[in-house]
Tab-separated table of C-alpha atoms in Angstrom:
chain	number	residue	atom	x	y	z
A	150	VAL	CA	8.503	22.299	32.954
A	151	PRO	CA	8.920	19.565	30.400
A	152	LEU	CA	5.667	17.883	29.385
A	153	THR	CA	5.118	14.375	30.493
A	154	ASP	CA	4.971	11.533	28.017
A	155	ALA	CA	1.191	11.252	28.305
A	156	GLU	CA	0.852	14.924	27.584
A	157	LEU	CA	2.964	14.662	24.530
A	158	VAL	CA	0.893	11.690	23.314
A	159	ASP	CA	-2.316	13.644	23.808
A	160	GLN	CA	-0.898	16.579	21.713
A	161	ALA	CA	0.313	14.187	19.171
A	162	LEU	CA	-3.091	12.674	18.807
A	163	ALA	CA	-4.451	16.245	18.439
A	164	GLY	CA	-2.209	16.610	15.428
A	165	SER	CA	0.974	18.046	16.856
A	166	GLN	CA	3.851	16.659	14.751
A	167	ALA	CA	6.244	18.654	17.036
A	168	ALA	CA	4.959	16.847	20.018
A	169	TYR	CA	5.564	13.437	18.520
A	170	GLU	CA	9.014	14.596	17.466
A	171	ALA	CA	9.742	15.525	21.137
A	172	LEU	CA	8.483	12.188	22.225
A	173	ALA	CA	10.735	10.347	19.507
A	174	ASN	CA	13.593	12.660	20.718
A	175	ARG	CA	13.099	11.416	24.339
A	176	TYR	CA	13.404	7.737	23.417
A	177	ALA	CA	15.539	7.894	20.427
A	178	THR	CA	18.915	7.016	22.097
A	179	PRO	CA	17.643	4.114	24.259
A	180	ALA	CA	15.641	2.703	21.253
A	181	VAL	CA	18.754	2.848	18.795
A	182	ASN	CA	21.009	1.439	21.548
A	183	LEU	CA	18.795	-1.493	22.251
A	184	ALA	CA	18.179	-2.174	18.527
A	185	SER	CA	21.762	-1.717	17.712
A	186	ARG	CA	22.881	-4.225	20.182
A	187	MET	CA	20.344	-6.741	18.994
A	188	VAL	CA	21.197	-6.479	15.329
A	189	HIS	CA	24.890	-5.303	15.474
A	190	ASP	CA	24.411	-2.590	12.918
A	191	PRO	CA	23.871	1.077	13.924
A	192	MET	CA	22.217	2.139	10.580
A	193	LEU	CA	19.967	-0.805	10.611
A	194	ALA	CA	19.190	-0.136	14.191
A	195	GLU	CA	18.071	3.327	13.317
A	196	ASP	CA	15.760	2.035	10.619
A	197	LEU	CA	14.263	-0.525	13.050
A	198	ALA	CA	13.863	2.188	15.792
A	199	GLN	CA	12.233	4.415	13.150
A	200	GLU	CA	9.784	1.669	12.127
A	201	ALA	CA	8.942	1.082	15.795
A	202	PHE	CA	8.102	4.824	16.208
A	203	VAL	CA	5.939	4.797	13.122
A	204	ARG	CA	4.159	1.909	14.299
A	205	ALA	CA	3.705	3.401	17.726
A	206	PHE	CA	2.295	6.519	16.069
A	207	ASP	CA	-0.102	4.377	14.103
A	208	ARG	CA	-1.537	2.830	17.368
A	209	LEU	CA	-1.054	5.832	19.501
A	210	SER	CA	-4.852	6.037	20.258
A	211	THR	CA	-4.575	2.468	21.878
A	212	TYR	CA	-1.832	3.538	24.330
A	213	ASP	CA	-3.032	2.949	27.901
A	214	ARG	CA	-1.990	5.739	30.188
A	215	GLN	CA	-2.006	3.503	33.227
A	216	HIS	CA	1.276	2.162	31.897
A	217	LYS	CA	4.577	3.955	31.149
A	218	PHE	CA	4.866	5.089	27.527
A	219	SER	CA	8.542	3.759	27.536
A	220	SER	CA	7.226	0.186	28.319
A	221	TRP	CA	4.518	0.354	25.576
A	222	PHE	CA	6.956	1.732	23.185
A	223	PHE	CA	9.668	-0.846	24.010
A	224	GLN	CA	7.079	-3.600	23.472
A	225	ILE	CA	6.645	-2.446	19.920
A	226	LEU	CA	10.474	-2.033	19.293
A	227	HIS	CA	10.705	-5.544	20.678
A	228	ASN	CA	8.300	-6.875	18.175
A	229	VAL	CA	9.871	-5.012	15.269
A	230	THR	CA	13.223	-6.311	16.316
A	231	ILE	CA	12.125	-9.856	16.838
A	232	ASP	CA	10.484	-9.999	13.540
A	233	TYR	CA	13.674	-8.675	11.745
A	234	LEU	CA	15.899	-11.217	13.609
A	235	ARG	CA	13.368	-13.994	12.599
A	236	ARG	CA	13.455	-12.977	9.074
A	237	LYS	CA	17.269	-12.669	8.854
A	238	ARG	CA	17.993	-15.450	11.262
A	239	LEU	CA	20.565	-13.143	12.815
A	240	SER	CA	20.987	-14.088	16.384
A	241	THR	CA	24.395	-14.580	17.814
A	242	SER	CA	28.084	-14.343	16.535
A	243	SER	CA	30.347	-17.349	16.903
A	244	LEU	CA	33.494	-16.905	18.669
A	245	ASP	CA	35.332	-17.293	15.295
A	246	GLU	CA	33.399	-14.519	13.761
A	247	MET	CA	34.136	-12.312	16.676
A	248	VAL	CA	37.859	-12.999	16.558
A	249	GLU	CA	37.601	-12.228	12.821
A	250	ALA	CA	35.893	-9.019	13.694
A	251	GLY	CA	38.530	-7.957	16.152
A	252	PHE	CA	37.376	-9.486	19.420
A	253	PRO	CA	40.338	-9.157	21.783
A	254	GLY	CA	41.665	-12.484	22.964
A	255	VAL	CA	44.185	-13.276	25.537
A	256	HIS	CA	47.084	-12.480	23.168
A	257	ASP	CA	45.850	-9.028	22.489
A	258	VAL	CA	45.352	-8.578	26.181
A	259	ARG	CA	49.025	-9.142	26.858
A	260	ALA	CA	49.901	-6.573	24.343
A	261	ILE	CA	47.452	-4.084	25.608
A	262	LEU	CA	47.699	-4.406	29.356
A	263	PRO	CA	50.718	-2.036	30.023
A	264	ASP	CA	48.624	0.961	28.898
A	265	ALA	CA	45.643	1.522	31.409
A	266	GLN	CA	43.558	3.475	28.959
A	267	ALA	CA	43.949	0.862	26.156
A	268	GLU	CA	43.179	-1.813	28.630
A	269	HIS	CA	40.104	0.034	29.585
A	270	THR	CA	39.014	0.554	25.953
A	271	ALA	CA	39.813	-3.035	25.092
A	272	LEU	CA	37.920	-4.410	28.000
A	273	THR	CA	34.783	-2.313	27.117
A	274	ALA	CA	35.159	-3.448	23.406
A	275	ALA	CA	35.435	-7.070	24.572
A	276	LEU	CA	32.305	-6.880	26.782
A	277	ASP	CA	30.377	-5.180	23.976
A	278	ARG	CA	31.282	-7.884	21.539
A	279	ALA	CA	30.811	-10.698	24.012
A	280	LEU	CA	27.190	-9.512	24.117
A	281	ARG	CA	26.835	-10.460	20.595
A	282	GLN	CA	27.403	-14.079	21.508
A	283	LEU	CA	24.485	-14.210	23.765
A	284	ARG	CA	21.035	-15.431	22.750
A	285	PRO	CA	18.922	-12.458	21.531
A	286	GLU	CA	16.602	-12.678	24.500
A	287	TYR	CA	19.455	-12.652	26.986
A	288	ARG	CA	20.923	-9.696	25.134
A	289	GLU	CA	17.628	-7.847	25.259
A	290	VAL	CA	17.088	-8.337	29.104
A	291	VAL	CA	20.650	-7.384	29.761
A	292	ILE	CA	20.491	-4.090	27.874
A	293	LEU	CA	17.059	-3.239	29.182
A	294	ARG	CA	17.928	-3.927	32.821
A	295	TYR	CA	21.503	-2.678	33.064
A	296	ARG	CA	21.628	-0.034	30.370
A	297	GLU	CA	18.258	1.414	30.375
A	298	ALA	CA	17.560	0.652	34.150
A	299	VAL	CA	14.061	-0.795	33.277
A	300	PRO	CA	12.713	-2.788	36.347
A	301	VAL	CA	12.421	-6.494	35.977
A	302	GLN	CA	8.624	-6.371	36.055
A	303	GLU	CA	8.535	-3.966	33.137
A	304	ILE	CA	10.971	-6.104	31.188
A	305	ALA	CA	8.632	-9.033	31.869
A	306	ARG	CA	5.714	-6.825	30.396
A	307	ILE	CA	7.774	-5.677	27.345
A	308	MET	CA	8.747	-9.219	26.438
A	309	ASN	CA	5.693	-11.005	27.553
A	310	LEU	CA	7.636	-13.168	29.983
A	311	PRO	CA	7.147	-14.086	33.626
A	312	SER	CA	9.367	-11.960	35.940
A	313	GLY	CA	10.948	-15.246	37.141
A	314	THR	CA	12.066	-15.976	33.608
A	315	VAL	CA	13.511	-12.437	33.165
A	316	LYS	CA	15.510	-12.991	36.409
A	317	THR	CA	16.794	-16.349	35.209
A	318	TYR	CA	17.742	-14.771	31.845
A	319	LEU	CA	19.648	-11.935	33.513
A	320	PHE	CA	21.570	-14.442	35.855
A	321	ARG	CA	22.403	-16.770	32.978
A	322	ALA	CA	23.372	-13.871	30.694
A	323	ARG	CA	25.847	-12.617	33.213
A	324	LYS	CA	27.320	-15.966	33.828
A	325	GLU	CA	27.674	-16.538	30.033
A	326	LEU	CA	29.282	-13.254	29.551
A	327	ALA	CA	31.773	-13.892	32.389
A	328	ALA	CA	32.556	-17.327	30.836
A	329	ILE	CA	33.132	-15.834	27.401
A	330	LEU	CA	35.594	-13.123	28.767
A	331	ALA	CA	37.394	-15.805	30.992
A	332	SER	CA	37.718	-18.202	27.953
A	333	ALA	CA	39.246	-15.201	25.955
A	334	GLY	CA	41.972	-14.978	28.747
A	335	TRP	CA	40.866	-11.759	30.401
A	336	ARG	CA	40.496	-13.053	33.884
A	337	GLU	CA	43.962	-14.592	34.001
A	338	ALA	CA	45.457	-11.405	32.304
A	339	LEU	CA	43.671	-9.022	34.796
A	340	ASN	CA	44.791	-11.237	37.802
A	341	THR	CA	48.310	-11.197	36.588
A	342	ALA	CA	48.217	-7.356	35.980
A	343	SER	CA	46.908	-6.907	39.551
A	344	GLU	CA	49.595	-9.228	41.115
A	345	THR	CA	52.514	-7.490	39.309
A	346	GLY	CA	51.240	-4.170	39.944
A	347	ARG	CA	50.773	-3.118	36.347
A	348	GLY	CA	47.673	-1.551	35.399
A	349	HIS	CA	45.262	-1.010	38.306
A	350	THR	CA	45.048	-2.486	41.705
A	351	PRO	CA	42.043	-2.478	44.071
B	271	MET	CA	35.534	3.263	35.302
B	272	ASP	CA	38.328	1.315	36.769
B	273	PRO	CA	39.494	-1.795	34.646
B	274	ASN	CA	39.973	-3.537	38.024
B	275	ASP	CA	36.037	-3.698	38.243
B	276	TYR	CA	36.235	-6.258	35.525
B	277	ARG	CA	38.585	-8.454	37.692
B	278	ILE	CA	36.224	-7.982	40.777
B	279	TRP	CA	33.217	-8.888	38.660
B	280	LEU	CA	34.827	-11.977	37.147
B	281	ASP	CA	36.085	-13.031	40.593
B	282	ALA	CA	32.650	-12.582	42.144
B	283	GLU	CA	30.969	-14.610	39.377
B	284	GLU	CA	33.678	-17.333	39.791
B	285	SER	CA	33.109	-17.541	43.556
B	286	GLY	CA	29.275	-17.179	43.453
B	287	ARG	CA	28.925	-13.907	45.154
B	288	ASP	CA	25.948	-12.874	43.083
B	289	GLU	CA	25.101	-9.527	44.764
B	290	LEU	CA	28.436	-8.200	44.226
B	291	ALA	CA	28.759	-9.700	40.687
B	292	GLU	CA	25.428	-7.978	39.815
B	293	LEU	CA	26.631	-4.697	41.263
B	294	MET	CA	29.906	-4.788	39.220
B	295	PHE	CA	28.115	-5.992	36.067
B	296	ALA	CA	25.771	-3.275	36.222
B	297	ARG	CA	28.589	-0.662	36.555
B	298	LEU	CA	30.352	-2.211	33.698
B	299	LEU	CA	27.347	-2.251	31.394
B	300	SER	CA	26.556	1.307	32.097
B	301	ASP	CA	30.016	2.074	30.858
B	302	LEU	CA	29.431	0.724	27.464
B	303	PRO	CA	29.630	3.371	24.735
B	304	THR	CA	26.253	4.844	23.817
B	305	ILE	CA	25.037	4.631	20.292
B	306	GLU	CA	23.708	7.889	19.395
B	307	PRO	CA	21.029	8.246	16.650
B	308	SER	CA	21.693	10.666	13.918
B	309	PRO	CA	20.786	14.256	14.778
B	310	ALA	CA	17.844	14.376	12.354
B	311	PHE	CA	16.496	11.125	13.652
B	312	ALA	CA	13.424	12.408	15.713
B	313	SER	CA	12.380	14.844	13.016
B	314	ALA	CA	12.621	12.057	10.290
B	315	VAL	CA	10.589	9.781	12.589
B	316	ALA	CA	7.894	12.395	12.990
B	317	ASN	CA	7.797	13.315	9.201
B	318	ARG	CA	7.492	9.585	8.228
B	319	ALA	CA	4.826	8.914	10.837
B	320	TRP	CA	2.710	11.871	9.502
B	321	ARG	CA	3.340	10.761	5.932
B	322	VAL	CA	2.287	7.136	6.524
B	323	ALA	CA	-0.735	8.300	8.546
B	324	ARG	CA	-1.850	10.649	5.739
B	325	ARG	CA	-1.460	7.879	3.187
B	326	ARG	CA	-3.340	5.469	5.337
B	327	ARG	CA	-6.168	7.810	5.800
B	328	ALA	CA	-6.295	8.456	2.021
B	329	ALA	CA	-6.077	4.636	1.225
B	330	ASN	CA	-8.568	3.419	3.818
B	331	PRO	CA	-11.962	4.380	2.280
B	332	LEU	CA	-10.677	2.815	-1.103
B	333	ALA	CA	-9.547	-0.357	0.651
B	334	ARG	CA	-12.815	-0.512	2.469
B	335	VAL	CA	-14.841	-0.063	-0.716
B	336	ALA	CA	-12.656	-2.901	-2.488
B	337	ALA	CA	-13.064	-5.103	0.471
B	338	THR	CA	-16.835	-4.675	0.530
B	339	LEU	CA	-17.041	-5.211	-3.253
B	340	LEU	CA	-15.105	-8.327	-2.867
B	341	VAL	CA	-17.243	-9.712	-0.145
B	342	LEU	CA	-20.367	-8.816	-2.087
B	343	GLY	CA	-18.935	-10.518	-5.216
B	344	ALA	CA	-17.901	-13.618	-3.164
B	345	THR	CA	-21.500	-13.732	-1.670
B	346	ALA	CA	-23.083	-13.596	-5.021
B	347	VAL	CA	-20.894	-16.258	-6.546
B	348	THR	CA	-21.505	-18.445	-3.467
B	349	MET	CA	-25.236	-18.056	-3.728
B	350	TYR	CA	-25.293	-18.844	-7.418
B	351	ALA	CA	-22.931	-21.772	-6.961
B	352	LEU	CA	-24.765	-23.174	-3.980
B	353	GLY	CA	-28.060	-22.824	-5.781
B	354	MET	CA	-26.764	-24.804	-8.695
B	355	VAL	CA	-25.411	-27.506	-6.347
B	356	VAL	CA	-28.575	-27.614	-4.336
B	357	VAL	CA	-30.806	-27.997	-7.453
B	358	ASP	CA	-28.524	-30.595	-8.964
B	359	ALA	CA	-28.425	-32.603	-5.589
B	360	LEU	CA	-32.227	-32.366	-5.327
B	361	ALA	CA	-32.751	-33.798	-8.797
B	362	ARG	CA	-30.178	-36.537	-8.283
B	363	SER	CA	-31.542	-37.365	-4.976
B	364	THR	CA	-35.030	-37.764	-6.201
B	365	ALA	CA	-33.921	-40.059	-8.949
B	366	LEU	CA	-31.799	-42.148	-6.464
B	367	LEU	CA	-34.543	-42.325	-3.895
B	368	SER	CA	-36.867	-44.044	-6.315
B	369	GLN	CA	-34.171	-46.453	-7.431
B	370	ALA	CA	-33.142	-47.025	-3.888
B	371	VAL	CA	-36.575	-47.954	-2.645
B	372	LEU	CA	-37.019	-50.476	-5.551
B	373	TRP	CA	-33.694	-51.881	-4.854
B	374	PHE	CA	-34.314	-52.081	-1.148
B	375	VAL	CA	-37.676	-54.036	-1.685
B	376	ALA	CA	-36.016	-56.431	-4.094
B	377	SER	CA	-32.920	-56.987	-1.702
B	378	ALA	CA	-35.236	-57.417	1.297
B	379	ALA	CA	-37.209	-59.910	-0.541
B	380	HIS	CA	-34.039	-61.911	-1.288
B	381	GLY	CA	-33.136	-61.832	2.421
B	382	VAL	CA	-29.947	-59.464	2.133
B	383	GLN	CA	-28.796	-58.212	5.700
B	384	TRP	CA	-30.043	-54.593	6.445
B	385	TRP	CA	-26.587	-53.216	6.958
B	386	ALA	CA	-25.475	-54.403	3.396
B	387	VAL	CA	-28.540	-52.642	2.072
B	388	MET	CA	-27.744	-49.401	3.881
B	389	ALA	CA	-24.157	-49.464	2.826
B	390	ARG	CA	-25.010	-50.005	-0.862
B	391	VAL	CA	-27.697	-46.984	-0.765
B	392	GLY	CA	-25.130	-44.744	1.101
B	393	ALA	CA	-22.390	-45.416	-1.366
B	394	ALA	CA	-24.756	-44.800	-4.263
B	395	ILE	CA	-25.861	-41.478	-2.743
B	396	GLY	CA	-22.285	-40.468	-2.040
B	397	ALA	CA	-20.943	-41.274	-5.398
B	398	SER	CA	-23.653	-39.393	-7.048
B	399	LEU	CA	-23.604	-36.120	-4.872
B	400	LEU	CA	-19.704	-35.895	-4.593
B	401	THR	CA	-19.164	-35.077	-8.162
B	402	VAL	CA	-16.089	-33.159	-9.271
B	403	ARG	CA	-18.349	-30.142	-9.949
B	404	THR	CA	-19.754	-30.127	-6.456
B	405	ALA	CA	-16.403	-30.656	-4.912
B	406	THR	CA	-14.893	-27.701	-7.026
B	407	ALA	CA	-17.925	-25.467	-6.220
B	408	ILE	CA	-17.565	-26.078	-2.430
B	409	GLY	CA	-13.775	-25.630	-2.469
B	410	GLY	CA	-14.118	-22.453	-4.492
B	411	ILE	CA	-16.725	-21.052	-2.020
B	412	GLU	CA	-14.381	-21.871	0.932
B	413	LEU	CA	-11.429	-20.288	-0.841
B	414	LEU	CA	-13.372	-17.038	-1.701
B	415	GLY	CA	-14.749	-16.738	1.826
B	416	ALA	CA	-11.235	-17.151	3.456
B	417	MET	CA	-9.812	-14.495	1.199
B	418	ALA	CA	-12.707	-12.051	1.828
B	419	ILE	CA	-12.341	-12.592	5.617
B	420	TYR	CA	-8.515	-12.024	5.434
B	421	LEU	CA	-8.815	-8.900	3.413
B	422	PHE	CA	-11.491	-7.469	5.714
B	423	GLN	CA	-9.297	-8.260	8.692
B	424	ARG	CA	-6.411	-6.357	6.972
B	425	VAL	CA	-8.297	-3.356	6.204
B	426	LEU	CA	-10.102	-3.197	9.685
B	427	HIS	CA	-7.069	-3.753	11.751
B	428	GLY	CA	-4.168	-2.314	9.597
B	429	GLU	CA	-1.576	-4.988	10.447
B	430	PRO	CA	-1.818	-8.679	10.865
B	431	HIS	CA	-0.196	-10.246	13.971
B	432	ALA	CA	2.160	-13.077	13.667
B	433	HIS	CA	1.219	-15.804	16.060
B	434	ASN	CA	3.340	-18.571	17.404
B	435	SER	CA	6.146	-16.135	18.129
B	436	PRO	CA	7.437	-14.410	21.204
B	437	ARG	CA	6.054	-11.132	19.699
B	438	VAL	CA	4.095	-9.191	22.303
B	439	GLN	CA	0.355	-8.552	21.607
B	440	ILE	CA	-0.132	-4.804	22.156
């Protein structure tokens, strides 16, 4: 039976490095994923996630077992990431920057559409890159809610925001992403593909 | 995942069907590529955490001693400087008081209004007490005190929290 987070925390506090390694292993992927989508750099994301784990260990004795370890840890990661973004003033990518970085626009779409696999890859890449254009707080709520399946109330606790604000951020983020993809020509291209029978139909 | 999901999502957003839009969006997001940490990530994390904790444990007593010495030093300097300022102020006040009494009597005899007398006396006392030396001593004491409190807070709490930011207090 795998140990619970609280049990691993207890063992780590008692001096077990292996227990903390197991805990870090459990949350490494979500932590690096979230940080990476916040700073657009996987290597830097690893550094930030590592910093968050070190800080978490430093304060492990203050962890309140009434709450989930994941929420507590994500609060620390949130702080580490926000501090970094604040220092570097790295928040969003402009559309021009995205196009330069290879964001697929409508012309690329027309070239891509005949091949379903390429279409799928391009769409996923487009959504991934569109995320970069969102405000950091929108990006964070979207990743926590839809990638990590964190409930709204937990996100509110992690980001120190009212639940209503988190819901508003989620709604606006979705709308903005849809607008970004539509303005890049995806909606029109997908509808055309659907009508002409190319690609996929419902 | 079917690329057609994108079309359904974008159509749902366009037509305001929020429930469907959210459902499709969640499916699309879950399909984004996962960014995997390097294989040695967890062990590197644990090693670094242990190293930092060991270093902190070794440095903490030294930092506490240094902070205590600083606070004691600041207190001694404060006491010395305050003592000098107080003695100086007492001597000046005594001299001023005798002059002020004489001046007050003389002014009253000439029918000068009471508030003009008080203003003159107040200005004389202020000018006498607020010398460059006094102001420097008080400023220096405040600066030392602030430094000592800051250092103590750093040593006791480990990490300062940046306020006025969306950081979460943990």
